[in-house]
Amino acid sequence: MSHEGIRFVSKEEAERGAAMDGMAAKLPAEAVTPAKVRVHQTEGTGVEIEWKDGQRSAWSFRWLRDACPCATCHEEREHSGRRPGEGKPKPTTLLPMYEAPVRPTEVIPVGRYAVKFKWSDGHESGIYSWEYLRKVCGTEAKG
Ligand SMILES: [Zn+2]
């Protein structure tokens, strides 16, 4: 057994590396750990999270549905150049159709790191990790 070749990375080096990774940068634990999660399922409005670092985030169910992180939805968004949470463009030539607002019929906690929604449109493959939610909320932050 030899320990040759093992090199310890200094904190500074690790941080530099993380900064260069951009979206892949690891957020501090307090930033991706919710202190409080409110799912307004009965009201049909959306989800609010209060993070341990004091930040608050809120998303509508529509937004969350359009930000579904499952492979199918992710690829579909990549393909059409949409960002998470951006809805599909509505065809303008057709008469507007009534769309029932999407909402979760079930909210399932996944371990301590994520939450899963069973949507009223039948879709349920997306696992929304706290980290994902914090990151997409960061890119979409308004006002
Ligand atoms: Zn999906």
PDB file of C-alpha atoms and ligand atoms in Angstrom:
ATOM      1  CA  MET A   1       0.000   0.000   0.000  1.00  0.00           C
ATOM      2  CA  SER A   2       1.412   3.337  -1.022  1.00  0.00           C
ATOM      3  CA  HIS A   3      -0.110   6.748  -0.652  1.00  0.00           C
ATOM      4  CA  GLU A   4       1.938   8.157  -3.467  1.00  0.00           C
ATOM      5  CA  GLY A   5      -0.063  10.058  -6.029  1.00  0.00           C
ATOM      6  CA  ILE A   6      -2.672  11.244  -3.584  1.00  0.00           C
ATOM      7  CA  ARG A   7      -2.762  14.998  -3.502  1.00  0.00           C
ATOM      8  CA  PHE A   8      -4.867  17.024  -1.167  1.00  0.00           C
ATOM      9  CA  VAL A   9      -6.682  19.957  -2.730  1.00  0.00           C
ATOM     10  CA  SER A  10      -6.652  23.128  -0.684  1.00  0.00           C
ATOM     11  CA  LYS A  11      -9.922  24.865   0.177  1.00  0.00           C
ATOM     12  CA  GLU A  12      -9.029  27.719  -2.206  1.00  0.00           C
ATOM     13  CA  GLU A  13      -8.358  25.329  -5.050  1.00  0.00           C
ATOM     14  CA  ALA A  14     -11.618  23.521  -4.414  1.00  0.00           C
ATOM     15  CA  GLU A  15     -13.522  26.798  -4.482  1.00  0.00           C
ATOM     16  CA  ARG A  16     -11.842  27.918  -7.682  1.00  0.00           C
ATOM     17  CA  GLY A  17     -12.762  24.634  -9.287  1.00  0.00           C
ATOM     18  CA  ALA A  18     -16.354  24.966  -8.142  1.00  0.00           C
ATOM     19  CA  ALA A  19     -16.622  28.523  -9.460  1.00  0.00           C
ATOM     20  CA  MET A  20     -15.445  27.395 -12.871  1.00  0.00           C
ATOM     21  CA  ASP A  21     -18.041  24.674 -13.006  1.00  0.00           C
ATOM     22  CA  GLY A  22     -20.798  27.263 -12.937  1.00  0.00           C
ATOM     23  CA  MET A  23     -24.134  25.469 -12.549  1.00  0.00           C
ATOM     24  CA  ALA A  24     -22.328  22.403 -11.242  1.00  0.00           C
ATOM     25  CA  ALA A  25     -20.957  24.426  -8.330  1.00  0.00           C
ATOM     26  CA  LYS A  26     -21.821  22.912  -5.018  1.00  0.00           C
ATOM     27  CA  LEU A  27     -24.005  25.173  -2.952  1.00  0.00           C
ATOM     28  CA  PRO A  28     -23.414  25.325   0.792  1.00  0.00           C
ATOM     29  CA  ALA A  29     -25.547  22.883   2.763  1.00  0.00           C
ATOM     30  CA  GLU A  30     -27.658  25.666   4.348  1.00  0.00           C
ATOM     31  CA  ALA A  31     -28.567  26.903   0.865  1.00  0.00           C
ATOM     32  CA  VAL A  32     -29.995  23.565  -0.246  1.00  0.00           C
ATOM     33  CA  THR A  33     -31.591  22.509   3.027  1.00  0.00           C
ATOM     34  CA  PRO A  34     -35.137  23.692   3.531  1.00  0.00           C
ATOM     35  CA  ALA A  35     -36.045  24.947   6.981  1.00  0.00           C
ATOM     36  CA  LYS A  36     -39.730  25.007   6.012  1.00  0.00           C
ATOM     37  CA  VAL A  37     -41.564  23.626   3.010  1.00  0.00           C
ATOM     38  CA  ARG A  38     -45.132  24.657   2.286  1.00  0.00           C
ATOM     39  CA  VAL A  39     -47.014  22.889  -0.460  1.00  0.00           C
ATOM     40  CA  HIS A  40     -50.286  24.683  -1.159  1.00  0.00           C
ATOM     41  CA  GLN A  41     -51.907  21.618  -2.607  1.00  0.00           C
ATOM     42  CA  THR A  42     -55.508  22.376  -1.661  1.00  0.00           C
ATOM     43  CA  GLU A  43     -55.257  26.001  -2.775  1.00  0.00           C
ATOM     44  CA  GLY A  44     -53.602  24.819  -5.987  1.00  0.00           C
ATOM     45  CA  THR A  45     -51.133  27.697  -5.994  1.00  0.00           C
ATOM     46  CA  GLY A  46     -47.623  26.354  -5.559  1.00  0.00           C
ATOM     47  CA  VAL A  47     -44.713  25.609  -3.280  1.00  0.00           C
ATOM     48  CA  GLU A  48     -42.855  27.886  -0.895  1.00  0.00           C
ATOM     49  CA  ILE A  49     -39.524  27.028   0.676  1.00  0.00           C
ATOM     50  CA  GLU A  50     -37.702  28.821   3.418  1.00  0.00           C
ATOM     51  CA  TRP A  51     -34.050  27.782   3.266  1.00  0.00           C
ATOM     52  CA  LYS A  52     -31.747  27.380   6.224  1.00  0.00           C
ATOM     53  CA  ASP A  53     -29.624  30.275   4.966  1.00  0.00           C
ATOM     54  CA  GLY A  54     -32.664  32.566   5.321  1.00  0.00           C
ATOM     55  CA  GLN A  55     -33.597  32.834   1.634  1.00  0.00           C
ATOM     56  CA  ARG A  56     -37.161  32.206   0.511  1.00  0.00           C
ATOM     57  CA  SER A  57     -38.261  30.758  -2.790  1.00  0.00           C
ATOM     58  CA  ALA A  58     -41.688  30.234  -4.303  1.00  0.00           C
ATOM     59  CA  TRP A  59     -42.826  28.499  -7.440  1.00  0.00           C
ATOM     60  CA  SER A  60     -46.246  28.027  -8.970  1.00  0.00           C
ATOM     61  CA  PHE A  61     -47.299  24.479  -9.774  1.00  0.00           C
ATOM     62  CA  ARG A  62     -47.405  25.431 -13.458  1.00  0.00           C
ATOM     63  CA  TRP A  63     -43.780  26.539 -13.249  1.00  0.00           C
ATOM     64  CA  LEU A  64     -42.722  23.393 -11.421  1.00  0.00           C
ATOM     65  CA  ARG A  65     -44.493  21.213 -13.941  1.00  0.00           C
ATOM     66  CA  ASP A  66     -42.659  23.006 -16.771  1.00  0.00           C
ATOM     67  CA  ALA A  67     -39.395  22.590 -14.876  1.00  0.00           C
ATOM     68  CA  CYS A  68     -39.855  18.834 -14.434  1.00  0.00           C
ATOM     69  CA  PRO A  69     -36.331  17.444 -14.052  1.00  0.00           C
ATOM     70  CA  CYS A  70     -37.040  13.961 -15.449  1.00  0.00           C
ATOM     71  CA  ALA A  71     -34.984  12.844 -18.451  1.00  0.00           C
ATOM     72  CA  THR A  72     -37.900  13.079 -20.899  1.00  0.00           C
ATOM     73  CA  CYS A  73     -38.899  16.618 -19.959  1.00  0.00           C
ATOM     74  CA  HIS A  74     -35.269  17.692 -19.703  1.00  0.00           C
ATOM     75  CA  GLU A  75     -34.502  16.457 -23.219  1.00  0.00           C
ATOM     76  CA  GLU A  76     -37.690  17.963 -24.540  1.00  0.00           C
ATOM     77  CA  ARG A  77     -36.704  21.367 -23.115  1.00  0.00           C
ATOM     78  CA  GLU A  78     -33.143  21.105 -24.408  1.00  0.00           C
ATOM     79  CA  HIS A  79     -34.492  20.257 -27.820  1.00  0.00           C
ATOM     80  CA  SER A  80     -36.817  23.251 -27.975  1.00  0.00           C
ATOM     81  CA  GLY A  81     -34.400  25.588 -26.186  1.00  0.00           C
ATOM     82  CA  ARG A  82     -36.617  26.245 -23.193  1.00  0.00           C
ATOM     83  CA  ARG A  83     -35.314  26.839 -19.697  1.00  0.00           C
ATOM     84  CA  PRO A  84     -36.750  25.012 -16.696  1.00  0.00           C
ATOM     85  CA  GLY A  85     -40.118  26.533 -15.862  1.00  0.00           C
ATOM     86  CA  GLU A  86     -40.671  27.975 -19.316  1.00  0.00           C
ATOM     87  CA  GLY A  87     -43.931  26.734 -20.777  1.00  0.00           C
ATOM     88  CA  LYS A  88     -44.386  25.307 -24.238  1.00  0.00           C
ATOM     89  CA  PRO A  89     -45.249  28.008 -26.751  1.00  0.00           C
ATOM     90  CA  LYS A  90     -48.973  27.998 -27.494  1.00  0.00           C
ATOM     91  CA  PRO A  91     -49.968  27.527 -31.113  1.00  0.00           C
ATOM     92  CA  THR A  92     -51.396  30.864 -32.228  1.00  0.00           C
ATOM     93  CA  THR A  93     -53.332  29.583 -35.208  1.00  0.00           C
ATOM     94  CA  LEU A  94     -55.662  27.429 -33.145  1.00  0.00           C
ATOM     95  CA  LEU A  95     -58.521  28.626 -31.028  1.00  0.00           C
ATOM     96  CA  PRO A  96     -57.380  28.909 -27.437  1.00  0.00           C
ATOM     97  CA  MET A  97     -58.271  25.766 -25.611  1.00  0.00           C
ATOM     98  CA  TYR A  98     -59.181  25.725 -21.977  1.00  0.00           C
ATOM     99  CA  GLU A  99     -56.373  24.170 -20.032  1.00  0.00           C
ATOM    100  CA  ALA A 100     -57.133  22.967 -16.538  1.00  0.00           C
ATOM    101  CA  PRO A 101     -54.491  24.362 -14.191  1.00  0.00           C
ATOM    102  CA  VAL A 102     -51.972  21.671 -13.422  1.00  0.00           C
ATOM    103  CA  ARG A 103     -51.608  20.704  -9.777  1.00  0.00           C
ATOM    104  CA  PRO A 104     -50.225  17.797  -7.844  1.00  0.00           C
ATOM    105  CA  THR A 105     -52.656  15.096  -6.843  1.00  0.00           C
ATOM    106  CA  GLU A 106     -49.996  13.724  -4.533  1.00  0.00           C
ATOM    107  CA  VAL A 107     -46.790  15.071  -3.002  1.00  0.00           C
ATOM    108  CA  ILE A 108     -44.292  12.390  -2.083  1.00  0.00           C
ATOM    109  CA  PRO A 109     -41.139  13.115  -0.071  1.00  0.00           C
ATOM    110  CA  VAL A 110     -38.060  11.354  -1.475  1.00  0.00           C
ATOM    111  CA  GLY A 111     -35.646  10.714   1.361  1.00  0.00           C
ATOM    112  CA  ARG A 112     -34.411  13.953   2.842  1.00  0.00           C
ATOM    113  CA  TYR A 113     -33.159  15.445  -0.351  1.00  0.00           C
ATOM    114  CA  ALA A 114     -36.068  15.709  -2.719  1.00  0.00           C
ATOM    115  CA  VAL A 115     -39.785  15.750  -3.355  1.00  0.00           C
ATOM    116  CA  LYS A 116     -41.843  14.113  -6.040  1.00  0.00           C
ATOM    117  CA  PHE A 117     -45.183  15.255  -7.454  1.00  0.00           C
ATOM    118  CA  LYS A 118     -47.929  13.223  -9.022  1.00  0.00           C
ATOM    119  CA  TRP A 119     -49.366  15.775 -11.414  1.00  0.00           C
ATOM    120  CA  SER A 120     -52.992  16.062 -12.370  1.00  0.00           C
ATOM    121  CA  ASP A 121     -51.969  15.514 -16.014  1.00  0.00           C
ATOM    122  CA  GLY A 122     -50.708  12.040 -15.113  1.00  0.00           C
ATOM    123  CA  HIS A 123     -46.984  12.785 -15.211  1.00  0.00           C
ATOM    124  CA  GLU A 124     -44.923  11.707 -12.209  1.00  0.00           C
ATOM    125  CA  SER A 125     -41.345  10.905 -13.204  1.00  0.00           C
ATOM    126  CA  GLY A 126     -39.643  14.064 -12.001  1.00  0.00           C
ATOM    127  CA  ILE A 127     -37.726  14.071  -8.738  1.00  0.00           C
ATOM    128  CA  TYR A 128     -37.231  17.634  -7.551  1.00  0.00           C
ATOM    129  CA  SER A 129     -34.175  17.711  -5.328  1.00  0.00           C
ATOM    130  CA  TRP A 130     -33.800  20.659  -2.967  1.00  0.00           C
ATOM    131  CA  GLU A 131     -30.573  21.459  -4.749  1.00  0.00           C
ATOM    132  CA  TYR A 132     -32.296  21.542  -8.136  1.00  0.00           C
ATOM    133  CA  LEU A 133     -35.054  23.767  -6.798  1.00  0.00           C
ATOM    134  CA  ARG A 134     -32.575  26.146  -5.236  1.00  0.00           C
ATOM    135  CA  LYS A 135     -30.568  26.306  -8.448  1.00  0.00           C
ATOM    136  CA  VAL A 136     -33.494  26.879 -10.788  1.00  0.00           C
ATOM    137  CA  CYS A 137     -34.893  29.474  -8.429  1.00  0.00           C
ATOM    138  CA  GLY A 138     -31.516  31.208  -8.570  1.00  0.00           C
ATOM    139  CA  THR A 139     -31.525  31.431 -12.349  1.00  0.00           C
ATOM    140  CA  GLU A 140     -35.125  32.624 -12.459  1.00  0.00           C
ATOM    141  CA  ALA A 141     -34.926  35.119  -9.610  1.00  0.00           C
ATOM    142  CA  LYS A 142     -36.979  38.205 -10.357  1.00  0.00           C
ATOM    143  CA  GLY A 143     -37.222  41.366  -8.276  1.00  0.00           C
TER     144      GLY A 143
HETATM  145 ZN    ZN B   1     -40.998  15.025 -16.620  1.00  0.00          ZN
END
